[in-house]
Amino acid sequence: QVQLVESGGGLVQAGGSLRLSCAASGRTFSSYAMGWFRQAPGKEREFVATISWSGGSTSYADSVKDRFTISRDNAKNTVYLQMNSLKPEDTAVYYCAADGNRARLRLGKGDYWGQGTQVTVSS
């Protein structure tokens, strides 16, 4: 079992930055691929980024590429999402997820999900 708790959301002006964190419980954190997803009001949840168990491989949605960076610290059981050059369309609840299969995670079918953290970008 893995429990995930996100933090770091908030209100920021367009062009600003935020850093989200996702703290995981459990001794097997380093064996899971991790990902970030988001859901805006009235829209379906969408993929944002994933990272392999080692941190050596990452992938991003086209909409956030070159602005967002996913990283992880296995010693701290934490995954991060650095968000720069934020836009109003980035406003959403951001969710952290984990799965042993990164391809499955990328499809939004992760086994474990956090409760989400709100990010609001004002224009």
PDB file of N, CA and C in Angstrom, residues 23-24 27 37 45 47 50 61-63 66 69 75 83 87 91 102 104 112 116:
ATOM      1  N   ALA A  23       4.245  13.596  -1.004  1.00  0.00           N
ATOM      2  CA  ALA A  23       4.931  12.733  -0.052  1.00  0.00           C
ATOM      3  C   ALA A  23       4.253  11.375  -0.029  1.00  0.00           C
ATOM      4  N   ALA A  24       5.047  10.331  -0.122  1.00  0.00           N
ATOM      5  CA  ALA A  24       4.520   8.966  -0.167  1.00  0.00           C
ATOM      6  C   ALA A  24       4.914   8.189   1.071  1.00  0.00           C
ATOM      7  N   ARG A  27       7.555   1.641   2.237  1.00  0.00           N
ATOM      8  CA  ARG A  27       8.981   1.404   2.046  1.00  0.00           C
ATOM      9  C   ARG A  27       9.355   1.108   0.610  1.00  0.00           C
ATOM     10  N   PHE A  37      -1.211  14.454 -12.536  1.00  0.00           N
ATOM     11  CA  PHE A  37      -2.374  14.652 -13.392  1.00  0.00           C
ATOM     12  C   PHE A  37      -3.122  15.886 -12.885  1.00  0.00           C
ATOM     13  N   ARG A  45     -10.013  14.507 -16.126  1.00  0.00           N
ATOM     14  CA  ARG A  45      -8.652  14.505 -15.619  1.00  0.00           C
ATOM     15  C   ARG A  45      -7.683  14.241 -16.779  1.00  0.00           C
ATOM     16  N   PHE A  47      -3.408  13.901 -18.134  1.00  0.00           N
ATOM     17  CA  PHE A  47      -2.009  13.611 -17.841  1.00  0.00           C
ATOM     18  C   PHE A  47      -1.192  14.885 -17.878  1.00  0.00           C
ATOM     19  N   THR A  50       5.061  12.164 -16.042  1.00  0.00           N
ATOM     20  CA  THR A  50       5.440  10.959 -15.312  1.00  0.00           C
ATOM     21  C   THR A  50       6.946  10.897 -15.178  1.00  0.00           C
ATOM     22  N   ALA A  61       3.089  16.161 -20.926  1.00  0.00           N
ATOM     23  CA  ALA A  61       2.070  16.560 -21.877  1.00  0.00           C
ATOM     24  C   ALA A  61       2.608  17.732 -22.691  1.00  0.00           C
ATOM     25  N   ASP A  62       2.201  17.828 -23.941  1.00  0.00           N
ATOM     26  CA  ASP A  62       2.680  18.908 -24.803  1.00  0.00           C
ATOM     27  C   ASP A  62       2.364  20.274 -24.212  1.00  0.00           C
ATOM     28  N   SER A  63       1.237  20.370 -23.518  1.00  0.00           N
ATOM     29  CA  SER A  63       0.794  21.655 -22.983  1.00  0.00           C
ATOM     30  C   SER A  63       1.685  22.196 -21.869  1.00  0.00           C
ATOM     31  N   ASP A  66       8.516  22.062 -21.395  1.00  0.00           N
ATOM     32  CA  ASP A  66       9.403  23.233 -21.324  1.00  0.00           C
ATOM     33  C   ASP A  66       8.978  24.241 -20.274  1.00  0.00           C
ATOM     34  N   THR A  69       8.595  20.727 -14.693  1.00  0.00           N
ATOM     35  CA  THR A  69       9.641  19.721 -14.510  1.00  0.00           C
ATOM     36  C   THR A  69       9.249  18.789 -13.369  1.00  0.00           C
ATOM     37  N   ALA A  75      15.112   9.090  -1.474  1.00  0.00           N
ATOM     38  CA  ALA A  75      15.513   9.075  -0.071  1.00  0.00           C
ATOM     39  C   ALA A  75      14.477   9.758   0.812  1.00  0.00           C
ATOM     40  N   MET A  83       6.564  24.114 -11.523  1.00  0.00           N
ATOM     41  CA  MET A  83       5.737  24.717 -12.565  1.00  0.00           C
ATOM     42  C   MET A  83       6.148  26.166 -12.754  1.00  0.00           C
ATOM     43  N   LYS A  87       0.084  29.659 -16.624  1.00  0.00           N
ATOM     44  CA  LYS A  87      -0.959  30.300 -17.413  1.00  0.00           C
ATOM     45  C   LYS A  87      -2.319  30.059 -16.741  1.00  0.00           C
ATOM     46  N   THR A  91      -4.920  26.294 -14.362  1.00  0.00           N
ATOM     47  CA  THR A  91      -5.765  26.203 -13.175  1.00  0.00           C
ATOM     48  C   THR A  91      -6.480  24.861 -13.131  1.00  0.00           C
ATOM     49  N   ARG A 102       4.658   2.058 -15.525  1.00  0.00           N
ATOM     50  CA  ARG A 102       4.633   3.461 -15.948  1.00  0.00           C
ATOM     51  C   ARG A 102       3.701   3.684 -17.132  1.00  0.00           C
ATOM     52  N   ARG A 104       0.947   2.091 -17.737  1.00  0.00           N
ATOM     53  CA  ARG A 104      -0.410   2.094 -17.189  1.00  0.00           C
ATOM     54  C   ARG A 104      -0.681   3.403 -16.463  1.00  0.00           C
ATOM     55  N   TYR A 112      -2.546   4.039  -7.104  1.00  0.00           N
ATOM     56  CA  TYR A 112      -2.607   4.901  -5.930  1.00  0.00           C
ATOM     57  C   TYR A 112      -2.712   6.368  -6.343  1.00  0.00           C
ATOM     58  N   GLY A 116      -5.306  15.452  -3.959  1.00  0.00           N
ATOM     59  CA  GLY A 116      -5.265  16.612  -4.840  1.00  0.00           C
ATOM     60  C   GLY A 116      -4.935  17.910  -4.127  1.00  0.00           C
TER      61      GLY A 116
END
